[in-house]
mmCIF file of C-alpha atoms in Angstrom:
data_model
loop_
_atom_site.group_PDB
_atom_site.id
_atom_site.type_symbol
_atom_site.label_atom_id
_atom_site.label_comp_id
_atom_site.label_asym_id
_atom_site.label_seq_id
_atom_site.Cartn_x
_atom_site.Cartn_y
_atom_site.Cartn_z
ATOM 1 C CA MET G 1 -12.406 25.297 8.133
ATOM 2 C CA THR G 2 -14.304 22.370 10.099
ATOM 3 C CA ARG G 3 -11.913 20.472 12.081
ATOM 4 C CA ARG G 4 -14.047 17.516 12.116
ATOM 5 C CA VAL G 5 -12.840 14.518 9.694
ATOM 6 C CA PHE G 6 -14.347 11.032 9.181
ATOM 7 C CA VAL G 7 -12.031 8.558 8.069
ATOM 8 C CA THR G 8 -13.853 5.357 6.191
ATOM 9 C CA ASN G 9 -12.425 1.827 6.614
ATOM 10 C CA PHE G 10 -15.056 -0.630 5.628
ATOM 11 C CA ASN G 11 -12.825 -3.698 4.585
ATOM 12 C CA ARG G 12 -12.402 -6.152 7.308
ATOM 13 C CA ASN G 13 -9.228 -7.322 5.583
ATOM 14 C CA PHE G 14 -5.816 -5.376 5.633
ATOM 15 C CA THR G 15 -5.247 -4.508 2.304
ATOM 16 C CA GLY G 16 -2.787 -1.778 0.510
ATOM 17 C CA VAL G 17 -5.496 0.714 0.875
ATOM 18 C CA SER G 18 -5.879 0.006 4.506
ATOM 19 C CA ALA G 19 -2.273 0.293 5.038
ATOM 20 C CA THR G 20 -2.143 3.686 3.092
ATOM 21 C CA ALA G 21 -5.089 5.121 5.263
ATOM 22 C CA ALA G 22 -3.579 3.819 8.654
ATOM 23 C CA ASN G 23 -0.097 5.809 7.830
ATOM 24 C CA VAL G 24 -2.170 9.038 7.036
ATOM 25 C CA VAL G 25 -4.443 8.605 9.812
ATOM 26 C CA ARG G 26 -1.524 8.359 12.522
ATOM 27 C CA GLN G 27 -0.152 11.777 10.995
ATOM 28 C CA GLN G 28 -3.553 13.559 11.172
ATOM 29 C CA LEU G 29 -4.234 12.607 14.709
ATOM 30 C CA GLY G 30 -4.231 16.028 16.573
ATOM 31 C CA ARG G 31 -4.787 17.836 13.423
ATOM 32 C CA TYR G 32 -8.518 17.276 13.398
ATOM 33 C CA GLU G 33 -11.226 16.058 15.398
ATOM 34 C CA LEU G 34 -10.768 12.831 13.716
ATOM 35 C CA TYR G 35 -13.014 9.463 13.726
ATOM 36 C CA LEU G 36 -12.231 6.035 12.025
ATOM 37 C CA VAL G 37 -15.514 4.503 10.736
ATOM 38 C CA GLY G 38 -15.894 0.857 10.234
ATOM 39 C CA GLN G 39 -13.106 -1.331 10.774
ATOM 40 C CA PRO G 40 -9.821 -1.089 12.919
ATOM 41 C CA LEU G 41 -6.717 0.161 11.865
ATOM 42 C CA PRO G 42 -3.168 -0.679 13.511
ATOM 43 C CA GLY G 43 -2.340 2.676 15.619
ATOM 44 C CA CYS G 44 -5.328 4.530 14.752
ATOM 45 C CA PRO G 45 -8.275 5.303 17.204
ATOM 46 C CA ALA G 46 -11.061 2.687 18.044
ATOM 47 C CA PRO G 47 -13.544 2.639 14.993
ATOM 48 C CA ILE G 48 -17.141 4.272 15.595
ATOM 49 C CA THR G 49 -20.102 2.784 13.546
ATOM 50 C CA LEU G 50 -21.457 4.159 10.248
ATOM 51 C CA LYS G 51 -24.689 4.932 12.485
ATOM 52 C CA GLN G 52 -22.166 7.107 14.799
ATOM 53 C CA ALA G 53 -20.776 8.782 12.112
ATOM 54 C CA ARG G 54 -24.007 10.136 10.922
ATOM 55 C CA ALA G 55 -25.322 11.268 14.183
ATOM 56 C CA LEU G 56 -21.907 13.156 14.688
ATOM 57 C CA SER G 57 -22.103 14.643 11.130
ATOM 58 C CA ARG G 58 -25.004 17.019 11.607
ATOM 59 C CA GLU G 59 -22.410 20.099 11.498
ATOM 60 C CA PRO G 60 -19.897 20.756 8.613
ATOM 61 C CA CYS G 61 -17.386 17.816 8.164
ATOM 62 C CA ILE G 62 -15.440 16.223 5.792
ATOM 63 C CA TRP G 63 -15.433 12.353 4.831
ATOM 64 C CA HIS G 64 -12.486 10.756 3.300
ATOM 65 C CA VAL G 65 -13.148 7.737 1.444
ATOM 66 C CA ARG G 66 -11.238 5.140 -0.475
ATOM 67 C CA ARG G 67 -13.554 2.473 -2.022
ATOM 68 C CA ASN G 68 -16.886 2.078 -3.621
ATOM 69 C CA THR G 69 -18.883 1.074 -0.648
ATOM 70 C CA GLU G 70 -17.506 3.949 1.376
ATOM 71 C CA MET G 71 -18.456 6.421 -1.135
ATOM 72 C CA ARG G 72 -21.774 5.143 -1.295
ATOM 73 C CA ALA G 73 -22.020 5.475 2.301
ATOM 74 C CA ALA G 74 -20.998 9.092 2.034
ATOM 75 C CA LEU G 75 -23.124 9.871 -0.813
ATOM 76 C CA TRP G 76 -26.272 8.634 1.117
ATOM 77 C CA ALA G 77 -25.065 10.821 4.088
ATOM 78 C CA ARG G 78 -24.839 13.967 2.049
ATOM 79 C CA ASP G 79 -27.483 13.713 -0.720
ATOM 80 C CA VAL G 80 -30.277 11.822 1.051
ATOM 81 C CA LEU G 81 -29.884 12.329 4.493
ATOM 82 C CA ARG G 82 -28.907 15.988 3.799
ATOM 83 C CA LEU G 83 -26.091 16.097 5.976
ATOM 84 C CA PRO G 84 -23.303 19.069 5.883
ATOM 85 C CA VAL G 85 -20.574 16.413 4.489
ATOM 86 C CA ARG G 86 -17.954 17.308 2.059
ATOM 87 C CA ILE G 87 -16.657 14.039 0.332
ATOM 88 C CA VAL G 88 -12.899 13.359 -0.256
ATOM 89 C CA PHE G 89 -11.780 10.461 -2.368
ATOM 90 C CA THR G 90 -8.446 9.149 -2.934
ATOM 91 C CA SER G 91 -7.694 7.379 -6.203
ATOM 92 C CA ALA G 92 -4.685 5.451 -6.828
ATOM 93 C CA ALA G 93 -5.719 3.531 -10.145
ATOM 94 C CA GLN G 94 -4.023 3.771 -12.978
ATOM 95 C CA ARG G 95 -6.541 2.363 -15.299
ATOM 96 C CA ARG G 96 -10.207 3.627 -16.611
ATOM 97 C CA HIS G 97 -12.715 2.649 -13.758
ATOM 98 C CA SER G 98 -15.666 0.776 -14.598
ATOM 99 C CA ALA G 99 -19.336 2.579 -15.077
ATOM 100 C CA PHE G 100 -20.526 2.487 -11.381
ATOM 101 C CA PRO G 101 -17.398 3.484 -9.692
ATOM 102 C CA ARG G 102 -17.096 6.238 -12.481
ATOM 103 C CA TRP G 103 -20.487 7.625 -11.530
ATOM 104 C CA LEU G 104 -19.588 7.497 -7.835
ATOM 105 C CA ILE G 105 -16.388 9.187 -8.329
ATOM 106 C CA SER G 106 -18.049 12.136 -10.373
ATOM 107 C CA ARG G 107 -20.233 12.739 -7.221
ATOM 108 C CA MET G 108 -17.207 13.443 -5.227
ATOM 109 C CA ASP G 109 -16.451 16.856 -3.905
ATOM 110 C CA ALA G 110 -12.720 16.536 -4.314
ATOM 111 C CA VAL G 111 -10.425 13.863 -5.758
ATOM 112 C CA ILE G 112 -7.046 13.249 -4.704
ATOM 113 C CA ALA G 113 -4.867 11.324 -7.299
ATOM 114 C CA THR G 114 -1.562 9.574 -6.130
ATOM 115 C CA THR G 115 0.050 10.026 -9.207
ATOM 116 C CA ASP G 116 0.159 12.281 -12.238
ATOM 117 C CA ASN G 117 -1.001 9.269 -14.500
ATOM 118 C CA ALA G 118 -3.939 8.429 -12.016
ATOM 119 C CA ALA G 119 -4.956 11.867 -12.179
ATOM 120 C CA THR G 120 -6.028 11.337 -16.014
ATOM 121 C CA PHE G 121 -8.627 8.783 -15.221
ATOM 122 C CA VAL G 122 -10.736 10.576 -12.580
ATOM 123 C CA PRO G 123 -12.741 14.111 -12.436
ATOM 124 C CA HIS G 124 -12.543 16.997 -9.807
ATOM 125 C CA VAL G 125 -9.007 16.318 -8.983
ATOM 126 C CA ARG G 126 -7.807 19.071 -6.389
ATOM 127 C CA ALA G 127 -4.132 17.588 -6.055
ATOM 128 C CA THR G 128 -1.828 14.956 -6.898
ATOM 129 C CA VAL G 129 -0.514 13.623 -3.483
ATOM 130 C CA PRO G 130 1.659 10.247 -3.484
ATOM 131 C CA HIS G 131 1.172 7.745 -0.737
ATOM 132 C CA GLY G 132 3.572 8.026 1.984
ATOM 133 C CA VAL G 133 5.134 5.619 4.473
ATOM 134 C CA ASP G 134 5.358 5.788 8.085
ATOM 135 C CA THR G 135 9.307 6.241 8.366
ATOM 136 C CA ASP G 136 9.020 5.911 12.057
ATOM 137 C CA LEU G 137 7.131 2.628 12.066
ATOM 138 C CA PHE G 138 9.169 1.054 9.484
ATOM 139 C CA CYS G 139 12.966 2.089 9.992
ATOM 140 C CA PRO G 140 16.241 0.077 9.562
ATOM 141 C CA ALA G 141 17.331 -2.570 11.755
ATOM 142 C CA PRO G 142 20.458 -1.872 13.993
ATOM 143 C CA ASP G 143 21.800 -5.306 13.009
ATOM 144 C CA ARG G 144 20.009 -6.535 9.653
ATOM 145 C CA ALA G 145 21.847 -9.928 9.913
ATOM 146 C CA ALA G 146 20.881 -10.450 13.806
ATOM 147 C CA ALA G 147 17.003 -9.344 12.828
ATOM 148 C CA TRP G 148 16.755 -11.833 9.938
ATOM 149 C CA VAL G 149 18.138 -14.586 12.103
ATOM 150 C CA ALA G 150 15.617 -13.868 14.860
ATOM 151 C CA LEU G 151 12.652 -14.546 12.449
ATOM 152 C CA GLY G 152 13.900 -18.195 12.182
ATOM 153 C CA TYR G 153 13.280 -18.896 8.307
ATOM 154 C CA GLY G 154 16.886 -19.889 7.999
ATOM 155 C CA GLY G 155 19.815 -18.879 5.789
ATOM 156 C CA THR G 156 21.880 -15.524 6.722
ATOM 157 C CA ARG G 157 19.607 -13.075 4.676
ATOM 158 C CA GLY G 158 16.206 -12.839 3.215
ATOM 159 C CA ILE G 159 14.420 -11.619 0.172
ATOM 160 C CA ALA G 160 10.596 -11.249 0.209
ATOM 161 C CA THR G 161 7.772 -10.438 -1.967
ATOM 162 C CA VAL G 162 4.419 -9.349 -0.203
ATOM 163 C CA GLY G 163 1.083 -9.330 -1.457
ATOM 164 C CA ARG G 164 -1.978 -11.712 -2.629
ATOM 165 C CA ILE G 165 -0.665 -14.724 -4.088
ATOM 166 C CA ARG G 166 -1.976 -14.422 -7.528
ATOM 167 C CA PRO G 167 -1.103 -13.782 -11.213
ATOM 168 C CA GLU G 168 -1.889 -10.091 -11.171
ATOM 169 C CA LYS G 169 0.710 -9.640 -8.350
ATOM 170 C CA GLY G 170 3.389 -11.552 -10.368
ATOM 171 C CA THR G 171 4.142 -14.231 -7.807
ATOM 172 C CA ASP G 172 5.156 -16.536 -10.499
ATOM 173 C CA HIS G 173 7.403 -14.027 -11.801
ATOM 174 C CA PHE G 174 9.083 -13.885 -8.202
ATOM 175 C CA VAL G 175 9.298 -17.844 -8.225
ATOM 176 C CA ALA G 176 10.841 -17.987 -11.363
ATOM 177 C CA ALA G 177 13.291 -15.147 -10.572
ATOM 178 C CA MET G 178 14.226 -17.012 -7.098
ATOM 179 C CA ILE G 179 14.632 -20.397 -8.966
ATOM 180 C CA ASP G 180 17.494 -18.474 -11.087
ATOM 181 C CA LEU G 181 18.833 -16.571 -8.408
ATOM 182 C CA LEU G 182 19.191 -18.576 -5.299
ATOM 183 C CA PRO G 183 21.508 -21.213 -6.511
ATOM 184 C CA THR G 184 24.246 -18.629 -7.009
ATOM 185 C CA LEU G 185 23.275 -16.908 -3.579
ATOM 186 C CA PRO G 186 24.355 -19.461 -0.687
ATOM 187 C CA GLY G 187 22.711 -18.450 2.577
ATOM 188 C CA ALA G 188 19.607 -16.382 0.765
ATOM 189 C CA THR G 189 16.331 -17.303 1.851
ATOM 190 C CA ALA G 190 13.207 -16.218 -0.417
ATOM 191 C CA LEU G 191 9.755 -15.644 1.270
ATOM 192 C CA VAL G 192 6.550 -15.236 -0.500
ATOM 193 C CA ILE G 193 4.419 -13.553 2.075
ATOM 194 C CA GLY G 194 0.533 -13.413 1.751
ATOM 195 C CA ARG G 195 -2.171 -15.957 1.152
ATOM 196 C CA ALA G 196 -4.190 -17.379 -2.050
ATOM 197 C CA ALA G 197 -7.734 -17.257 -2.498
ATOM 198 C CA LYS G 198 -9.667 -20.488 -2.980
ATOM 199 C CA SER G 199 -9.641 -19.476 -6.720
ATOM 200 C CA HIS G 200 -5.992 -19.419 -6.931
ATOM 201 C CA GLN G 201 -5.208 -22.344 -5.184
ATOM 202 C CA SER G 202 -4.316 -24.187 -8.212
ATOM 203 C CA PHE G 203 -1.789 -21.383 -9.137
ATOM 204 C CA LEU G 204 -0.340 -21.793 -5.599
ATOM 205 C CA ASN G 205 0.208 -25.395 -5.906
ATOM 206 C CA ASP G 206 1.686 -24.999 -9.307
ATOM 207 C CA LEU G 207 4.234 -22.724 -7.771
ATOM 208 C CA LYS G 208 5.039 -25.060 -5.067
ATOM 209 C CA CYS G 209 5.448 -28.039 -7.680
ATOM 210 C CA ARG G 210 8.076 -25.965 -9.657
ATOM 211 C CA ILE G 211 9.822 -25.054 -6.504
ATOM 212 C CA ALA G 212 10.015 -28.458 -5.619
ATOM 213 C CA ALA G 213 11.310 -29.678 -9.001
ATOM 214 C CA ALA G 214 14.009 -27.044 -8.599
ATOM 215 C CA GLY G 215 15.051 -28.734 -5.113
ATOM 216 C CA LEU G 216 14.678 -25.176 -3.344
ATOM 217 C CA GLY G 217 11.566 -26.007 -1.160
ATOM 218 C CA ASP G 218 13.717 -25.315 1.719
ATOM 219 C CA ARG G 219 14.734 -21.982 0.384
ATOM 220 C CA ILE G 220 11.504 -20.673 -1.123
ATOM 221 C CA LEU G 221 8.950 -20.555 1.583
ATOM 222 C CA PHE G 222 5.400 -19.459 1.744
ATOM 223 C CA PRO G 223 4.664 -18.329 5.456
ATOM 224 C CA GLY G 224 1.189 -16.821 4.902
ATOM 225 C CA GLU G 225 0.087 -13.438 5.676
ATOM 226 C CA VAL G 226 1.953 -11.392 8.105
ATOM 227 C CA ALA G 227 -0.006 -9.460 10.542
ATOM 228 C CA ALA G 228 0.053 -5.617 9.932
ATOM 229 C CA ALA G 229 1.558 -5.248 13.684
ATOM 230 C CA ASP G 230 4.326 -7.843 12.540
ATOM 231 C CA LEU G 231 5.212 -6.347 9.139
ATOM 232 C CA PRO G 232 7.671 -3.796 10.467
ATOM 233 C CA ALA G 233 10.055 -6.215 12.011
ATOM 234 C CA LEU G 234 9.741 -8.564 8.958
ATOM 235 C CA MET G 235 10.667 -5.614 6.827
ATOM 236 C CA ARG G 236 13.906 -4.469 8.490
ATOM 237 C CA ALA G 237 15.158 -7.896 8.579
ATOM 238 C CA LEU G 238 15.267 -8.253 4.692
ATOM 239 C CA SER G 239 17.885 -7.395 2.323
ATOM 240 C CA LEU G 240 16.056 -7.215 -0.465
ATOM 241 C CA VAL G 241 12.313 -6.656 -1.615
ATOM 242 C CA VAL G 242 11.204 -7.967 -5.169
ATOM 243 C CA GLN G 243 7.739 -6.789 -6.420
ATOM 244 C CA LEU G 244 6.753 -8.167 -9.690
ATOM 245 C CA PRO G 245 3.477 -7.454 -10.473
ATOM 246 C CA ARG G 246 1.430 -7.362 -14.060
ATOM 247 C CA TYR G 247 -0.395 -4.601 -12.769
ATOM 248 C CA GLU G 248 -0.466 -2.156 -9.666
ATOM 249 C CA GLY G 249 -2.109 0.860 -8.736
ATOM 250 C CA TYR G 250 0.369 2.475 -6.368
ATOM 251 C CA GLY G 251 2.328 -0.141 -4.339
ATOM 252 C CA MET G 252 3.412 0.198 -0.711
ATOM 253 C CA VAL G 253 5.610 -2.600 -0.240
ATOM 254 C CA PRO G 254 8.694 -1.204 -1.813
ATOM 255 C CA LEU G 255 8.275 2.070 0.416
ATOM 256 C CA GLU G 256 7.934 -0.018 3.286
ATOM 257 C CA GLY G 257 10.974 -1.658 2.496
ATOM 258 C CA MET G 258 12.903 1.367 1.505
ATOM 259 C CA ALA G 259 11.717 3.007 4.680
ATOM 260 C CA SER G 260 13.405 0.273 6.643
ATOM 261 C CA GLY G 261 16.535 0.630 4.636
ATOM 262 C CA VAL G 262 15.822 -2.172 2.149
ATOM 263 C CA PRO G 263 16.255 -1.601 -1.744
ATOM 264 C CA PHE G 264 13.900 -3.343 -4.081
ATOM 265 C CA VAL G 265 13.453 -4.887 -7.560
ATOM 266 C CA GLY G 266 10.158 -4.213 -9.462
ATOM 267 C CA THR G 267 8.582 -4.079 -12.546
ATOM 268 C CA ASP G 268 7.502 -0.980 -14.249
ATOM 269 C CA ALA G 269 4.127 -0.751 -12.529
ATOM 270 C CA GLY G 270 2.673 1.517 -9.887
ATOM 271 C CA TYR G 271 4.769 4.214 -8.806
ATOM 272 C CA TYR G 272 7.796 1.831 -8.835
ATOM 273 C CA LYS G 273 10.078 4.030 -11.233
ATOM 274 C CA ALA G 274 9.372 7.165 -9.011
ATOM 275 C CA PHE G 275 10.383 5.255 -5.736
ATOM 276 C CA THR G 276 13.745 4.270 -7.363
ATOM 277 C CA ASN G 277 15.330 7.687 -7.511
ATOM 278 C CA ALA G 278 16.768 7.080 -10.701
ATOM 279 C CA GLY G 279 18.166 3.937 -9.783
ATOM 280 C CA THR G 280 19.630 4.777 -6.376
ATOM 281 C CA ALA G 281 16.895 3.002 -4.151
ATOM 282 C CA GLY G 282 16.099 0.293 -6.295
ATOM 283 C CA LEU G 283 15.965 -0.976 -9.812
ATOM 284 C CA ILE G 284 13.177 -1.665 -12.543
ATOM 285 C CA ALA G 285 13.441 -4.715 -14.062
ATOM 286 C CA THR G 286 11.160 -6.936 -16.616
ATOM 287 C CA PRO G 287 10.618 -10.705 -15.110
ATOM 288 C CA ASP G 288 13.209 -12.006 -17.056
ATOM 289 C CA THR G 289 15.785 -9.613 -15.741
ATOM 290 C CA ALA G 290 14.799 -9.527 -12.257
ATOM 291 C CA ALA G 291 17.283 -12.074 -10.938
ATOM 292 C CA ALA G 292 20.161 -10.250 -12.236
ATOM 293 C CA ALA G 293 18.826 -6.749 -11.115
ATOM 294 C CA ALA G 294 18.651 -8.472 -7.821
ATOM 295 C CA ARG G 295 22.002 -10.045 -7.872
ATOM 296 C CA THR G 296 23.565 -6.773 -8.737
ATOM 297 C CA ILE G 297 22.137 -5.017 -5.515
ATOM 298 C CA LEU G 298 23.191 -7.903 -3.267
ATOM 299 C CA THR G 299 26.392 -8.270 -4.578
ATOM 300 C CA GLY G 300 27.280 -4.477 -5.192
ATOM 301 C CA ASP G 301 27.781 -1.434 -2.992
ATOM 302 C CA PHE G 302 24.623 -2.863 -1.112
ATOM 303 C CA ASP G 303 24.863 -0.293 2.097
ATOM 304 C CA LYS G 304 25.104 2.474 -0.067
ATOM 305 C CA MET G 305 21.733 1.553 -1.639
ATOM 306 C CA ALA G 306 20.281 0.772 1.596
ATOM 307 C CA GLN G 307 20.853 4.247 2.919
ATOM 308 C CA ALA G 308 19.761 5.644 -0.379
ATOM 309 C CA ALA G 309 16.176 3.767 -0.019
ATOM 310 C CA ARG G 310 15.742 5.069 3.505
ATOM 311 C CA ASP G 311 16.552 8.755 2.497
ATOM 312 C CA THR G 312 14.304 8.470 -0.453
ATOM 313 C CA ALA G 313 11.442 7.424 1.603
ATOM 314 C CA CYS G 314 12.211 10.186 4.382
ATOM 315 C CA THR G 315 12.593 12.978 2.024
ATOM 316 C CA GLN G 316 10.332 12.331 -0.766
ATOM 317 C CA PHE G 317 7.598 9.509 0.374
ATOM 318 C CA SER G 318 6.757 10.160 3.839
ATOM 319 C CA ALA G 319 3.546 9.763 5.399
ATOM 320 C CA GLN G 320 3.899 13.156 6.928
ATOM 321 C CA ALA G 321 4.234 14.508 3.441
ATOM 322 C CA GLU G 322 0.979 12.878 2.200
ATOM 323 C CA ALA G 323 -0.874 14.193 5.447
ATOM 324 C CA ASP G 324 0.289 17.590 4.381
ATOM 325 C CA GLY G 325 -1.031 17.519 1.048
ATOM 326 C CA ILE G 326 -4.078 16.147 2.005
ATOM 327 C CA ALA G 327 -4.425 19.090 4.486
ATOM 328 C CA LYS G 328 -4.546 21.366 1.821
ATOM 329 C CA VAL G 329 -7.289 19.740 -0.134
ATOM 330 C CA TYR G 330 -9.337 19.824 3.164
ATOM 331 C CA GLU G 331 -8.726 23.668 3.694
ATOM 332 C CA SER G 332 -9.850 24.235 -0.235
ATOM 333 C CA LEU G 333 -13.310 22.815 0.765
#
């Protein structure tokens, strides 16, 4: 098979899609003559331009794409420029795509779905390969309490939600859960990691007003976005990750926490239920029961669940296993 692979990343922002692509690329280095095209990703080779990728695609190669703009660029290379390109698309969405993305996906040479449910919404599925986490990059802290204190957010332990501040991500559910939980957990500090777009500023302001009314302005904090390079240090310092989205395609944040030895509480969204490993590594809750679930983890046999979280990430959801599954699809082409 060809050993030349182009992985596209056209989004300037570091998103969940970016994180999953970076995890895989780091595992694929050395397996292929691999080029990153577009925007940089942490720990990955310096990217080349789209023009350079086309010039290097005059012999059989694979383009691995993950976004609409990237599918369009790959189709142009294959169908208009007539380059010997085979296109692989990874799909995580667990809902029906709109018309134009459906057409783009129908033109792919192979589709990799991240879950069995996601596979029902796309054609040409060659394999179902769950996203994996880099278990070397995300790893437990030797001393969790010291790691938390070093971050400077106050208190003795941390709880966080990570993602864009907007209704779809359930940031309001997290705030409500923390308003319920924190008065019963002295020393705990909650972090909302992420930013709100201009269109969601009123949503953010409302959350801050609710927190102030509860008298928890010094315990529920909004640090903003955390750079990708700094995220592992944050994760390993936490005691709990809480993700309560209304919709999630897959959801990497619980896995990043789990690899860091941090259990999670999540709604039944994305692939969260599978991550829990039958409740040993995390708990599924509704927004109304999230505070109780968090209290159960933090006041129960925490060390046992933290170890189970790490073990589950390493044995069932590693980036290495994802790269191995992707390799089989490449070989089939």
